[in-house]
């Protein structure tokens, strides 16, 4: 794609710098009408950032796969699971606010409005304002979102006792989705639609929600009425059954479309396990432990598509990756090393070994990341060096520095816009994997079990190659760059 950087403001986000490269909205509406329809049905509004995601088409397609699968739509909206639409909303809001993402927390305030009607009262999320059952779910959510390595087996057992294994996995699915979306939207600095911001102010203002926080910006224009004018009712009408049928039909259409894209993808649990062993070398337990095959399938497929797929395996030119697989493996190693996820760091180091990446190159990447600095005005920096720095800053949550380096990413990529979206998507997938691995398999408590049940990993850990590498102990985020934290939520759940 060609374009010129129109916004040279030193405070511009990557999102604003990508304006000239956005996928044409009319073309997107025509080509993916059913995807747009069911997301619009679920959220009650048309998202502003979709044509930016479509700059690299796999990001947009993957997003539309994650929405129904990880948010359990429309089953949750029909009241067919132990996780109610209200609890799903609470989980999303807490996940977004504890992750300091005003975009995600705002959108959670509109999820389900089209089916259940707008909630005109505050959504309670503070620990002293909610029921014990809600507190159990949100305590796990806060830990997964804030510092995943703090999740304990007791937290999991408490959730399973109340909501069962199926409910537990539904909760983890929502957490995983917003792990992906928080990195994707917040690091880009996406605009939050005014409808979503109005709802957030209305529903969770008591908990300190703030619009236009960090990279997120407020949309200046909107074609929809404000919440006070009952925009949900005007846009959709009031027929609950029709809304659910429409959503189901369009999800079916979207899944059929994606099925054609994934024609050679496994159609059963056993086939998926065989596929992972062949492609990845091992069945990664956090993915396998999703008992819902649809969830396992889209997570596994997008893990492969965003990180491990080679250009020669992709037919459509617009779907081809631009970043070398070896570079993505190095970035994954840096990210999981810094964040302290021993299990996934181990997997990415093993993948590096299989690809012939020497341990010295991984260590050099760590050194490069640790010596990060803003890009000088006339400085030329290799893409992989800049990306390693971003991986470290994202893992440490040094958010203002993330926005600074992310804003420079287009320049580092020589104005190759698809590369920027692909990199952000890769980081977003790291975040999703981080949340699922620590929620479904305790990184520290069950490490020996994982090593014993995965011989390929066990042999690798015992090798000299692994001994060369170092993994840091999980630390609290620095939070020293003026970021806002919802302290009363986080501190409250630690207390309870």
Tab-separated table of C-alpha atoms in Angstrom:
chain	number	residue	atom	x	y	z
A	1	UNK	CA	0.000	0.000	0.000
A	2	UNK	CA	1.184	3.502	-0.726
A	3	UNK	CA	0.551	6.672	1.175
A	4	UNK	CA	2.144	9.657	2.813
A	5	UNK	CA	2.518	10.317	6.492
A	6	UNK	CA	0.174	13.235	6.974
A	7	UNK	CA	0.549	13.686	10.715
A	8	UNK	CA	4.085	14.617	11.723
A	9	UNK	CA	2.985	15.645	15.211
A	10	UNK	CA	5.527	14.180	17.631
A	11	UNK	CA	2.606	12.996	19.775
A	12	UNK	CA	0.790	11.251	16.910
A	13	UNK	CA	-0.130	7.612	17.495
A	14	UNK	CA	0.522	4.816	15.016
A	15	UNK	CA	-3.243	4.761	14.434
A	16	UNK	CA	-3.238	8.344	13.144
A	17	UNK	CA	-0.109	7.795	11.075
A	18	UNK	CA	-1.811	4.871	9.339
A	19	UNK	CA	-4.789	6.939	8.124
A	20	UNK	CA	-3.565	7.140	4.493
A	21	UNK	CA	-3.117	3.365	4.356
A	22	UNK	CA	-6.511	2.242	5.673
A	23	UNK	CA	-8.467	-0.353	3.722
A	24	UNK	CA	-11.341	1.379	1.893
A	25	UNK	CA	-14.408	1.265	4.123
A	26	UNK	CA	-16.878	0.725	1.277
A	27	UNK	CA	-14.831	-2.194	-0.059
A	28	UNK	CA	-14.617	-3.739	3.409
A	29	UNK	CA	-18.380	-3.362	3.900
A	30	UNK	CA	-19.041	-5.146	0.620
A	31	UNK	CA	-16.506	-7.944	1.007
A	32	UNK	CA	-17.107	-8.751	4.682
A	33	UNK	CA	-20.699	-7.654	5.175
A	34	UNK	CA	-21.622	-10.613	7.400
A	35	UNK	CA	-18.571	-10.118	9.642
A	36	UNK	CA	-19.383	-6.466	10.119
A	37	UNK	CA	-23.041	-7.273	10.654
A	38	UNK	CA	-22.653	-9.721	13.523
A	39	UNK	CA	-20.028	-7.628	15.335
A	40	UNK	CA	-22.304	-4.621	14.941
A	41	UNK	CA	-25.187	-6.699	16.259
A	42	UNK	CA	-23.194	-7.758	19.307
A	43	UNK	CA	-21.693	-4.351	20.140
A	44	UNK	CA	-24.479	-2.137	18.896
A	45	UNK	CA	-22.195	0.072	16.823
A	46	UNK	CA	-19.880	0.011	13.843
A	47	UNK	CA	-16.252	0.090	14.932
A	48	UNK	CA	-13.931	2.787	13.643
A	49	UNK	CA	-10.752	0.735	13.740
A	50	UNK	CA	-11.717	-2.177	11.467
A	51	UNK	CA	-10.402	-0.685	8.226
A	52	UNK	CA	-7.090	-0.063	10.009
A	53	UNK	CA	-6.912	-3.731	11.036
A	54	UNK	CA	-7.656	-4.683	7.417
A	55	UNK	CA	-4.389	-3.072	6.278
A	56	UNK	CA	-3.055	-6.581	6.958
A	57	UNK	CA	-6.099	-8.722	6.212
A	58	UNK	CA	-5.312	-11.709	8.510
A	59	UNK	CA	-5.681	-9.382	11.501
A	60	UNK	CA	-9.181	-8.369	10.502
A	61	UNK	CA	-10.275	-11.915	9.637
A	62	UNK	CA	-8.814	-13.295	12.879
A	63	UNK	CA	-10.547	-10.615	14.923
A	64	UNK	CA	-13.880	-11.658	13.446
A	65	UNK	CA	-13.146	-15.278	14.381
A	66	UNK	CA	-12.255	-14.389	17.964
A	67	UNK	CA	-15.359	-12.277	18.636
A	68	UNK	CA	-18.039	-15.012	18.552
A	69	UNK	CA	-15.807	-17.835	19.811
A	70	UNK	CA	-14.132	-16.164	22.800
A	71	UNK	CA	-17.152	-14.046	23.780
A	72	UNK	CA	-19.414	-17.102	23.416
A	73	UNK	CA	-21.948	-15.351	21.210
A	74	UNK	CA	-24.808	-15.861	20.806
A	75	UNK	CA	-25.114	-18.618	23.474
A	76	UNK	CA	-24.211	-16.249	26.287
A	77	UNK	CA	-26.701	-13.662	25.008
A	78	UNK	CA	-29.410	-16.341	25.000
A	79	UNK	CA	-28.679	-17.229	28.625
A	80	UNK	CA	-27.585	-20.766	27.714
A	81	UNK	CA	-24.365	-20.823	29.791
A	82	UNK	CA	-23.374	-20.293	33.419
A	83	UNK	CA	-21.696	-17.024	32.428
A	84	UNK	CA	-24.449	-14.441	32.048
A	85	UNK	CA	-24.249	-11.447	29.687
A	86	UNK	CA	-23.971	-9.235	32.778
A	87	UNK	CA	-20.993	-11.210	34.145
A	88	UNK	CA	-19.358	-11.181	30.710
A	89	UNK	CA	-19.717	-7.407	30.738
A	90	UNK	CA	-18.195	-7.192	34.224
A	91	UNK	CA	-15.277	-9.438	33.221
A	92	UNK	CA	-14.549	-7.345	30.144
A	93	UNK	CA	-14.720	-4.038	32.017
A	94	UNK	CA	-12.439	-5.251	34.820
A	95	UNK	CA	-10.027	-6.775	32.311
A	96	UNK	CA	-9.882	-3.529	30.336
A	97	UNK	CA	-9.552	-1.229	33.333
A	98	UNK	CA	-6.962	-3.281	35.177
A	99	UNK	CA	-4.983	-3.464	31.909
A	100	UNK	CA	-5.321	0.351	31.669
A	101	UNK	CA	-7.118	0.117	28.323
A	102	UNK	CA	-9.956	2.614	28.171
A	103	UNK	CA	-10.893	1.409	24.669
A	104	UNK	CA	-11.662	-2.175	25.690
A	105	UNK	CA	-13.341	-1.241	28.956
A	106	UNK	CA	-15.595	1.221	27.107
A	107	UNK	CA	-16.659	-1.330	24.512
A	108	UNK	CA	-17.505	-3.863	27.186
A	109	UNK	CA	-20.132	-1.407	28.364
A	110	UNK	CA	-22.082	-1.846	25.117
A	111	UNK	CA	-21.670	-5.610	24.563
A	112	UNK	CA	-25.099	-7.211	24.679
A	113	UNK	CA	-27.108	-3.967	24.771
A	114	UNK	CA	-28.768	-4.841	21.473
A	115	UNK	CA	-30.160	-8.045	23.006
A	116	UNK	CA	-30.797	-7.226	26.615
A	117	UNK	CA	-31.394	-3.489	26.414
A	118	UNK	CA	-29.098	-0.784	27.809
A	119	UNK	CA	-28.394	-1.057	31.540
A	120	UNK	CA	-29.185	2.418	32.811
A	121	UNK	CA	-27.717	1.772	36.239
A	122	UNK	CA	-24.099	1.487	37.276
A	123	UNK	CA	-22.335	-1.788	36.524
A	124	UNK	CA	-20.827	-2.815	39.831
A	125	UNK	CA	-17.225	-4.002	39.572
A	126	UNK	CA	-15.599	-2.918	42.836
A	127	UNK	CA	-15.004	-5.851	45.219
A	128	UNK	CA	-17.090	-4.436	48.063
A	129	UNK	CA	-20.077	-3.804	45.763
A	130	UNK	CA	-20.575	-7.214	44.167
A	131	UNK	CA	-21.751	-10.670	45.221
A	132	UNK	CA	-19.354	-13.361	46.419
A	133	UNK	CA	-19.874	-15.382	43.220
A	134	UNK	CA	-19.080	-12.342	41.074
A	135	UNK	CA	-16.063	-11.598	43.251
A	136	UNK	CA	-14.680	-15.094	42.629
A	137	UNK	CA	-14.851	-14.579	38.850
A	138	UNK	CA	-13.544	-11.019	38.898
A	139	UNK	CA	-10.694	-11.849	41.275
A	140	UNK	CA	-9.416	-14.321	38.691
A	141	UNK	CA	-10.040	-11.788	35.905
A	142	UNK	CA	-8.073	-9.049	37.688
A	143	UNK	CA	-5.122	-11.367	38.307
A	144	UNK	CA	-5.089	-12.659	34.715
A	145	UNK	CA	-5.225	-9.101	33.355
A	146	UNK	CA	-2.786	-7.478	35.758
A	147	UNK	CA	-0.055	-10.049	36.381
A	148	UNK	CA	-0.978	-13.459	34.920
A	149	UNK	CA	1.797	-15.213	36.832
A	150	UNK	CA	-0.037	-14.421	40.089
A	151	UNK	CA	-2.931	-16.744	39.186
A	152	UNK	CA	-3.057	-19.654	41.629
A	153	UNK	CA	-4.707	-23.037	41.598
A	154	UNK	CA	-6.952	-21.862	44.424
A	155	UNK	CA	-8.317	-19.095	42.192
A	156	UNK	CA	-9.104	-21.620	39.483
A	157	UNK	CA	-10.704	-24.055	41.898
A	158	UNK	CA	-12.879	-21.301	43.400
A	159	UNK	CA	-14.182	-20.333	39.944
A	160	UNK	CA	-14.839	-23.966	38.957
A	161	UNK	CA	-16.715	-24.553	42.200
A	162	UNK	CA	-19.171	-21.765	41.339
A	163	UNK	CA	-19.330	-21.861	37.542
A	164	UNK	CA	-18.104	-25.380	36.676
A	165	UNK	CA	-15.364	-26.307	34.204
A	166	UNK	CA	-17.355	-24.947	31.260
A	167	UNK	CA	-17.987	-21.617	32.978
A	168	UNK	CA	-14.324	-21.400	33.982
A	169	UNK	CA	-13.249	-21.794	30.375
A	170	UNK	CA	-15.827	-19.255	29.207
A	171	UNK	CA	-14.367	-16.747	31.686
A	172	UNK	CA	-10.837	-17.482	30.470
A	173	UNK	CA	-12.036	-17.055	26.885
A	174	UNK	CA	-13.302	-13.545	27.623
A	175	UNK	CA	-10.041	-12.707	29.442
A	176	UNK	CA	-8.026	-14.063	26.511
A	177	UNK	CA	-10.037	-12.035	24.000
A	178	UNK	CA	-9.404	-8.787	25.845
A	179	UNK	CA	-5.754	-9.710	26.289
A	180	UNK	CA	-5.571	-9.750	22.505
A	181	UNK	CA	-7.658	-6.616	22.043
A	182	UNK	CA	-5.940	-4.534	24.718
A	183	UNK	CA	-2.551	-4.829	23.034
A	184	UNK	CA	-4.045	-4.437	19.572
A	185	UNK	CA	-6.102	-1.301	20.174
A	186	UNK	CA	-4.197	0.407	22.948
A	187	UNK	CA	-0.754	0.212	21.374
A	188	UNK	CA	-2.157	1.444	18.068
A	189	UNK	CA	-3.885	4.278	19.919
A	190	UNK	CA	-7.329	3.614	18.404
A	191	UNK	CA	-10.174	6.087	18.657
A	192	UNK	CA	-12.963	5.097	21.011
A	193	UNK	CA	-16.411	5.677	19.530
A	194	UNK	CA	-18.450	8.317	21.317
A	195	UNK	CA	-21.299	5.837	21.935
A	196	UNK	CA	-18.984	3.500	23.827
A	197	UNK	CA	-17.450	6.377	25.784
A	198	UNK	CA	-20.907	7.634	26.774
A	199	UNK	CA	-21.817	4.180	28.062
A	200	UNK	CA	-18.591	3.882	30.028
A	201	UNK	CA	-19.162	7.245	31.673
A	202	UNK	CA	-22.701	6.225	32.488
A	203	UNK	CA	-21.999	2.732	33.815
A	204	UNK	CA	-18.563	2.722	35.475
A	205	UNK	CA	-17.728	6.327	36.168
A	206	UNK	CA	-17.808	5.499	39.878
A	207	UNK	CA	-14.821	3.210	39.341
A	208	UNK	CA	-12.806	5.905	37.595
A	209	UNK	CA	-13.171	5.135	33.883
A	210	UNK	CA	-11.534	7.817	31.768
A	211	UNK	CA	-11.728	8.344	28.041
A	212	UNK	CA	-8.775	9.329	25.856
A	213	UNK	CA	-6.325	7.631	28.207
A	214	UNK	CA	-2.815	7.127	26.827
A	215	UNK	CA	-2.852	6.065	23.182
A	216	UNK	CA	-6.639	5.865	22.986
A	217	UNK	CA	-8.335	8.917	21.502
A	218	UNK	CA	-11.917	10.063	21.452
A	219	UNK	CA	-13.788	10.094	18.161
A	220	UNK	CA	-14.768	13.634	17.262
A	221	UNK	CA	-17.704	12.659	15.077
A	222	UNK	CA	-20.441	10.093	15.181
A	223	UNK	CA	-23.400	9.351	12.940
A	224	UNK	CA	-25.345	7.673	15.743
A	225	UNK	CA	-27.505	9.425	18.344
A	226	UNK	CA	-26.157	9.626	21.880
A	227	UNK	CA	-27.225	7.131	24.510
A	228	UNK	CA	-29.770	9.598	25.846
A	229	UNK	CA	-31.607	9.301	22.538
A	230	UNK	CA	-31.956	5.504	22.799
A	231	UNK	CA	-29.613	4.850	19.893
A	232	UNK	CA	-29.686	1.076	20.483
A	233	UNK	CA	-33.448	0.914	19.992
A	234	UNK	CA	-33.353	3.184	16.966
A	235	UNK	CA	-30.598	1.227	15.301
A	236	UNK	CA	-31.860	-2.288	15.951
A	237	UNK	CA	-35.477	-2.041	16.989
A	238	UNK	CA	-36.692	-4.014	19.988
A	239	UNK	CA	-37.132	-7.534	18.643
A	240	UNK	CA	-34.844	-9.673	20.804
A	241	UNK	CA	-35.545	-12.901	18.906
A	242	UNK	CA	-34.852	-11.300	15.517
A	243	UNK	CA	-31.544	-9.938	16.784
A	244	UNK	CA	-30.441	-13.368	17.994
A	245	UNK	CA	-31.489	-15.072	14.753
A	246	UNK	CA	-29.690	-12.450	12.676
A	247	UNK	CA	-26.557	-12.832	14.778
A	248	UNK	CA	-26.627	-16.623	14.511
A	249	UNK	CA	-27.179	-16.572	10.744
A	250	UNK	CA	-24.330	-14.153	10.144
A	251	UNK	CA	-21.939	-16.036	12.429
A	252	UNK	CA	-22.768	-19.151	10.398
A	253	UNK	CA	-22.029	-17.275	7.167
A	254	UNK	CA	-18.769	-15.954	8.585
A	255	UNK	CA	-17.693	-19.395	9.793
A	256	UNK	CA	-18.466	-20.845	6.383
A	257	UNK	CA	-16.346	-18.151	4.761
A	258	UNK	CA	-13.483	-18.800	7.185
A	259	UNK	CA	-13.906	-22.527	6.584
A	260	UNK	CA	-13.030	-21.981	2.950
A	261	UNK	CA	-9.924	-20.082	4.005
A	262	UNK	CA	-9.040	-22.950	6.349
A	263	UNK	CA	-10.029	-25.820	4.064
A	264	UNK	CA	-6.999	-27.893	5.089
A	265	UNK	CA	-7.330	-27.109	8.771
A	266	UNK	CA	-8.162	-29.953	11.246
A	267	UNK	CA	-11.826	-30.740	11.829
A	268	UNK	CA	-11.481	-32.826	15.009
A	269	UNK	CA	-9.610	-32.821	18.328
A	270	UNK	CA	-7.316	-35.684	17.320
A	271	UNK	CA	-6.549	-34.117	13.936
A	272	UNK	CA	-5.801	-30.789	15.613
A	273	UNK	CA	-3.346	-32.445	18.020
A	274	UNK	CA	-1.618	-34.199	15.116
A	275	UNK	CA	-1.470	-30.935	13.195
A	276	UNK	CA	0.110	-29.096	16.135
A	277	UNK	CA	2.714	-31.826	16.647
A	278	UNK	CA	3.640	-31.722	12.984
A	279	UNK	CA	3.696	-27.951	12.665
A	280	UNK	CA	4.872	-26.860	16.104
A	281	UNK	CA	6.623	-29.976	17.351
A	282	UNK	CA	4.448	-30.349	20.432
A	283	UNK	CA	0.851	-29.940	21.565
A	284	UNK	CA	0.909	-26.745	23.620
A	285	UNK	CA	-1.196	-27.571	26.661
A	286	UNK	CA	-2.898	-24.173	27.209
A	287	UNK	CA	-4.414	-24.431	23.723
A	288	UNK	CA	-5.295	-28.102	24.090
A	289	UNK	CA	-7.043	-27.477	27.411
A	290	UNK	CA	-9.753	-25.410	25.769
A	291	UNK	CA	-12.443	-28.078	25.764
A	292	UNK	CA	-14.570	-26.191	23.213
A	293	UNK	CA	-13.207	-27.331	19.878
A	294	UNK	CA	-14.229	-24.116	18.118
A	295	UNK	CA	-12.206	-22.054	20.582
A	296	UNK	CA	-9.224	-24.401	20.368
A	297	UNK	CA	-9.388	-24.274	16.605
A	298	UNK	CA	-9.410	-20.496	16.148
A	299	UNK	CA	-6.739	-19.957	18.829
A	300	UNK	CA	-4.468	-22.632	17.340
A	301	UNK	CA	-5.033	-21.464	13.773
A	302	UNK	CA	-4.377	-17.795	14.541
A	303	UNK	CA	-1.343	-18.672	16.672
A	304	UNK	CA	0.034	-20.373	13.584
A	305	UNK	CA	-1.125	-17.722	11.114
A	306	UNK	CA	0.210	-14.779	13.123
A	307	UNK	CA	3.529	-16.303	14.181
A	308	UNK	CA	4.589	-19.487	12.388
A	309	UNK	CA	3.159	-19.444	8.863
A	310	UNK	CA	5.526	-19.087	5.894
A	311	UNK	CA	4.619	-16.879	2.899
A	312	UNK	CA	4.790	-19.895	0.570
A	313	UNK	CA	1.847	-21.457	2.430
A	314	UNK	CA	-0.472	-18.513	1.699
A	315	UNK	CA	-2.318	-18.243	-1.601
A	316	UNK	CA	-3.682	-14.690	-1.484
A	317	UNK	CA	-1.065	-11.968	-1.717
A	318	UNK	CA	-2.824	-9.725	0.808
A	319	UNK	CA	-2.765	-12.534	3.404
A	320	UNK	CA	0.958	-13.218	3.143
A	321	UNK	CA	3.117	-12.426	6.187
A	322	UNK	CA	5.835	-9.821	5.789
A	323	UNK	CA	7.886	-10.523	8.931
A	324	UNK	CA	10.171	-13.541	8.939
A	325	UNK	CA	9.080	-16.406	11.184
A	326	UNK	CA	12.546	-16.427	12.789
A	327	UNK	CA	12.109	-12.797	13.830
A	328	UNK	CA	8.709	-13.548	15.391
A	329	UNK	CA	10.206	-16.444	17.356
A	330	UNK	CA	12.929	-14.123	18.675
A	331	UNK	CA	10.305	-11.532	19.661
A	332	UNK	CA	8.260	-14.185	21.453
A	333	UNK	CA	11.324	-15.283	23.385
A	334	UNK	CA	12.055	-11.686	24.454
A	335	UNK	CA	8.426	-11.003	25.419
A	336	UNK	CA	7.917	-14.154	27.509
A	337	UNK	CA	11.389	-13.916	29.012
A	338	UNK	CA	10.784	-10.378	30.277
A	339	UNK	CA	7.224	-11.047	31.416
A	340	UNK	CA	8.405	-14.129	33.325
A	341	UNK	CA	6.318	-16.797	31.597
A	342	UNK	CA	8.787	-19.677	31.879
A	343	UNK	CA	6.564	-22.171	30.081
A	344	UNK	CA	6.066	-20.152	26.889
A	345	UNK	CA	9.601	-18.762	26.944
A	346	UNK	CA	10.768	-22.367	26.971
A	347	UNK	CA	8.588	-23.186	23.956
A	348	UNK	CA	9.824	-20.219	21.941
A	349	UNK	CA	13.447	-21.011	22.766
A	350	UNK	CA	12.846	-24.577	21.593
A	351	UNK	CA	11.258	-23.301	18.369
A	352	UNK	CA	14.326	-21.092	17.903
A	353	UNK	CA	16.591	-24.103	18.223
A	354	UNK	CA	14.546	-26.064	15.674
A	355	UNK	CA	14.846	-23.159	13.225
A	356	UNK	CA	18.614	-22.989	13.674
A	357	UNK	CA	18.591	-19.712	15.627
A	358	UNK	CA	21.632	-19.861	17.955
A	359	UNK	CA	21.279	-19.098	21.654
A	360	UNK	CA	23.716	-16.213	21.201
A	361	UNK	CA	21.227	-14.524	18.853
A	362	UNK	CA	18.462	-14.765	21.459
A	363	UNK	CA	20.772	-13.334	24.096
A	364	UNK	CA	21.762	-10.544	21.714
A	365	UNK	CA	18.084	-9.759	21.187
A	366	UNK	CA	17.658	-9.467	24.956
A	367	UNK	CA	20.641	-7.117	25.169
A	368	UNK	CA	19.238	-4.986	22.354
A	369	UNK	CA	15.848	-4.808	24.059
A	370	UNK	CA	17.335	-3.836	27.413
A	371	UNK	CA	19.223	-0.960	25.804
A	372	UNK	CA	16.112	0.513	24.248
A	373	UNK	CA	15.885	4.200	23.375
A	374	UNK	CA	13.568	6.490	21.415
A	375	UNK	CA	14.359	6.769	17.733
A	376	UNK	CA	16.468	9.803	16.922
A	377	UNK	CA	15.177	12.255	14.347
A	378	UNK	CA	17.502	11.090	11.581
A	379	UNK	CA	18.368	7.697	13.069
A	380	UNK	CA	18.183	4.501	11.046
A	381	UNK	CA	17.374	1.421	13.108
A	382	UNK	CA	16.982	-2.215	11.989
A	383	UNK	CA	13.396	-3.397	12.204
A	384	UNK	CA	14.150	-6.389	14.442
A	385	UNK	CA	16.020	-4.182	16.943
A	386	UNK	CA	13.091	-1.773	17.195
A	387	UNK	CA	10.654	-4.680	17.517
A	388	UNK	CA	12.719	-6.281	20.321
A	389	UNK	CA	12.632	-2.992	22.213
A	390	UNK	CA	8.857	-2.851	21.815
A	391	UNK	CA	8.530	-6.455	23.042
A	392	UNK	CA	10.382	-5.585	26.247
A	393	UNK	CA	8.454	-2.354	26.834
A	394	UNK	CA	5.104	-4.105	26.285
A	395	UNK	CA	6.066	-6.885	28.698
A	396	UNK	CA	7.103	-4.331	31.336
A	397	UNK	CA	4.064	-2.149	30.620
A	398	UNK	CA	6.180	0.950	30.130
A	399	UNK	CA	3.322	2.382	28.196
A	400	UNK	CA	4.372	5.929	27.388
A	401	UNK	CA	7.595	4.534	25.941
A	402	UNK	CA	5.564	1.962	23.988
A	403	UNK	CA	3.536	4.757	22.397
A	404	UNK	CA	6.695	6.674	21.515
A	405	UNK	CA	8.376	3.726	19.811
A	406	UNK	CA	5.113	2.538	18.254
A	407	UNK	CA	4.602	5.969	16.698
A	408	UNK	CA	8.025	5.615	15.052
A	409	UNK	CA	7.294	2.106	13.755
A	410	UNK	CA	6.048	3.213	10.344
A	411	UNK	CA	9.297	5.108	9.760
A	412	UNK	CA	11.358	2.077	10.825
A	413	UNK	CA	9.354	-0.076	8.378
A	414	UNK	CA	9.996	2.342	5.491
A	415	UNK	CA	6.265	3.153	5.339
A	416	UNK	CA	5.285	-0.503	4.910
A	417	UNK	CA	1.918	-0.254	6.674
A	418	UNK	CA	1.012	-3.986	6.614
A	419	UNK	CA	4.215	-4.752	8.532
A	420	UNK	CA	3.150	-2.452	11.372
A	421	UNK	CA	-0.248	-4.151	11.742
A	422	UNK	CA	1.339	-7.588	11.486
A	423	UNK	CA	3.802	-6.766	14.282
A	424	UNK	CA	1.110	-5.359	16.583
A	425	UNK	CA	-1.011	-8.458	15.885
A	426	UNK	CA	1.925	-10.719	16.725
A	427	UNK	CA	2.329	-8.948	20.089
A	428	UNK	CA	-1.431	-9.230	20.641
A	429	UNK	CA	-1.226	-12.997	20.115
A	430	UNK	CA	1.597	-13.152	22.668
A	431	UNK	CA	-0.717	-11.456	25.159
A	432	UNK	CA	-3.546	-13.910	24.434
A	433	UNK	CA	-1.194	-16.888	24.872
A	434	UNK	CA	0.201	-15.403	28.077
A	435	UNK	CA	-3.257	-15.126	29.612
A	436	UNK	CA	-4.413	-18.577	28.574
A	437	UNK	CA	-1.225	-20.326	29.680
A	438	UNK	CA	-1.230	-18.836	33.158
A	439	UNK	CA	-4.969	-19.338	33.610
A	440	UNK	CA	-5.214	-22.886	32.294
A	441	UNK	CA	-1.785	-24.103	33.416
A	442	UNK	CA	0.054	-22.503	36.334
A	443	UNK	CA	3.457	-21.549	34.985
A	444	UNK	CA	5.299	-22.225	38.221
A	445	UNK	CA	3.204	-24.739	40.167
A	446	UNK	CA	2.745	-27.138	37.235
A	447	UNK	CA	5.996	-26.655	35.361
A	448	UNK	CA	7.315	-30.117	36.224
A	449	UNK	CA	4.033	-31.710	35.157
A	450	UNK	CA	4.150	-29.941	31.787
A	451	UNK	CA	7.759	-30.997	31.225
A	452	UNK	CA	6.963	-34.608	32.095
A	453	UNK	CA	3.951	-34.771	29.790
A	454	UNK	CA	5.738	-33.170	26.843
A	455	UNK	CA	8.898	-35.227	26.127
A	456	UNK	CA	10.120	-32.897	23.374
A	457	UNK	CA	10.102	-30.013	25.837
A	458	UNK	CA	11.626	-32.139	28.596
A	459	UNK	CA	14.546	-33.157	26.381
A	460	UNK	CA	15.061	-29.558	25.374
A	461	UNK	CA	15.085	-28.279	28.952
A	462	UNK	CA	17.743	-30.852	29.836
A	463	UNK	CA	19.954	-29.772	26.951
A	464	UNK	CA	22.854	-27.353	27.158
A	465	UNK	CA	21.015	-25.015	24.814
A	466	UNK	CA	18.389	-24.149	27.395
A	467	UNK	CA	20.965	-23.714	30.167
A	468	UNK	CA	22.552	-20.881	28.206
A	469	UNK	CA	19.339	-18.902	28.319
A	470	UNK	CA	17.932	-17.006	31.271
A	471	UNK	CA	14.330	-16.365	32.275
A	472	UNK	CA	13.523	-13.580	34.686
A	473	UNK	CA	11.296	-13.917	37.688
A	474	UNK	CA	7.891	-12.332	37.171
A	475	UNK	CA	7.862	-8.792	38.486
A	476	UNK	CA	5.217	-6.179	39.074
A	477	UNK	CA	4.860	-3.745	36.173
A	478	UNK	CA	6.946	-0.629	36.675
A	479	UNK	CA	4.018	1.810	36.424
A	480	UNK	CA	6.516	4.645	36.664
A	481	UNK	CA	5.603	6.614	33.576
A	482	UNK	CA	2.415	8.286	34.708
A	483	UNK	CA	0.008	5.544	33.632
A	484	UNK	CA	-3.321	5.446	35.404
A	485	UNK	CA	-4.150	2.336	37.363
A	486	UNK	CA	-7.489	1.349	38.757
A	487	UNK	CA	-5.878	0.888	42.151
A	488	UNK	CA	-9.094	0.327	44.080
A	489	UNK	CA	-10.035	-2.577	41.796
A	490	UNK	CA	-6.641	-4.258	41.844
A	491	UNK	CA	-5.915	-3.637	45.533
A	492	UNK	CA	-9.489	-4.601	46.378
A	493	UNK	CA	-9.260	-8.011	44.733
A	494	UNK	CA	-5.903	-8.688	46.359
A	495	UNK	CA	-7.511	-7.906	49.703
A	496	UNK	CA	-10.497	-10.159	49.093
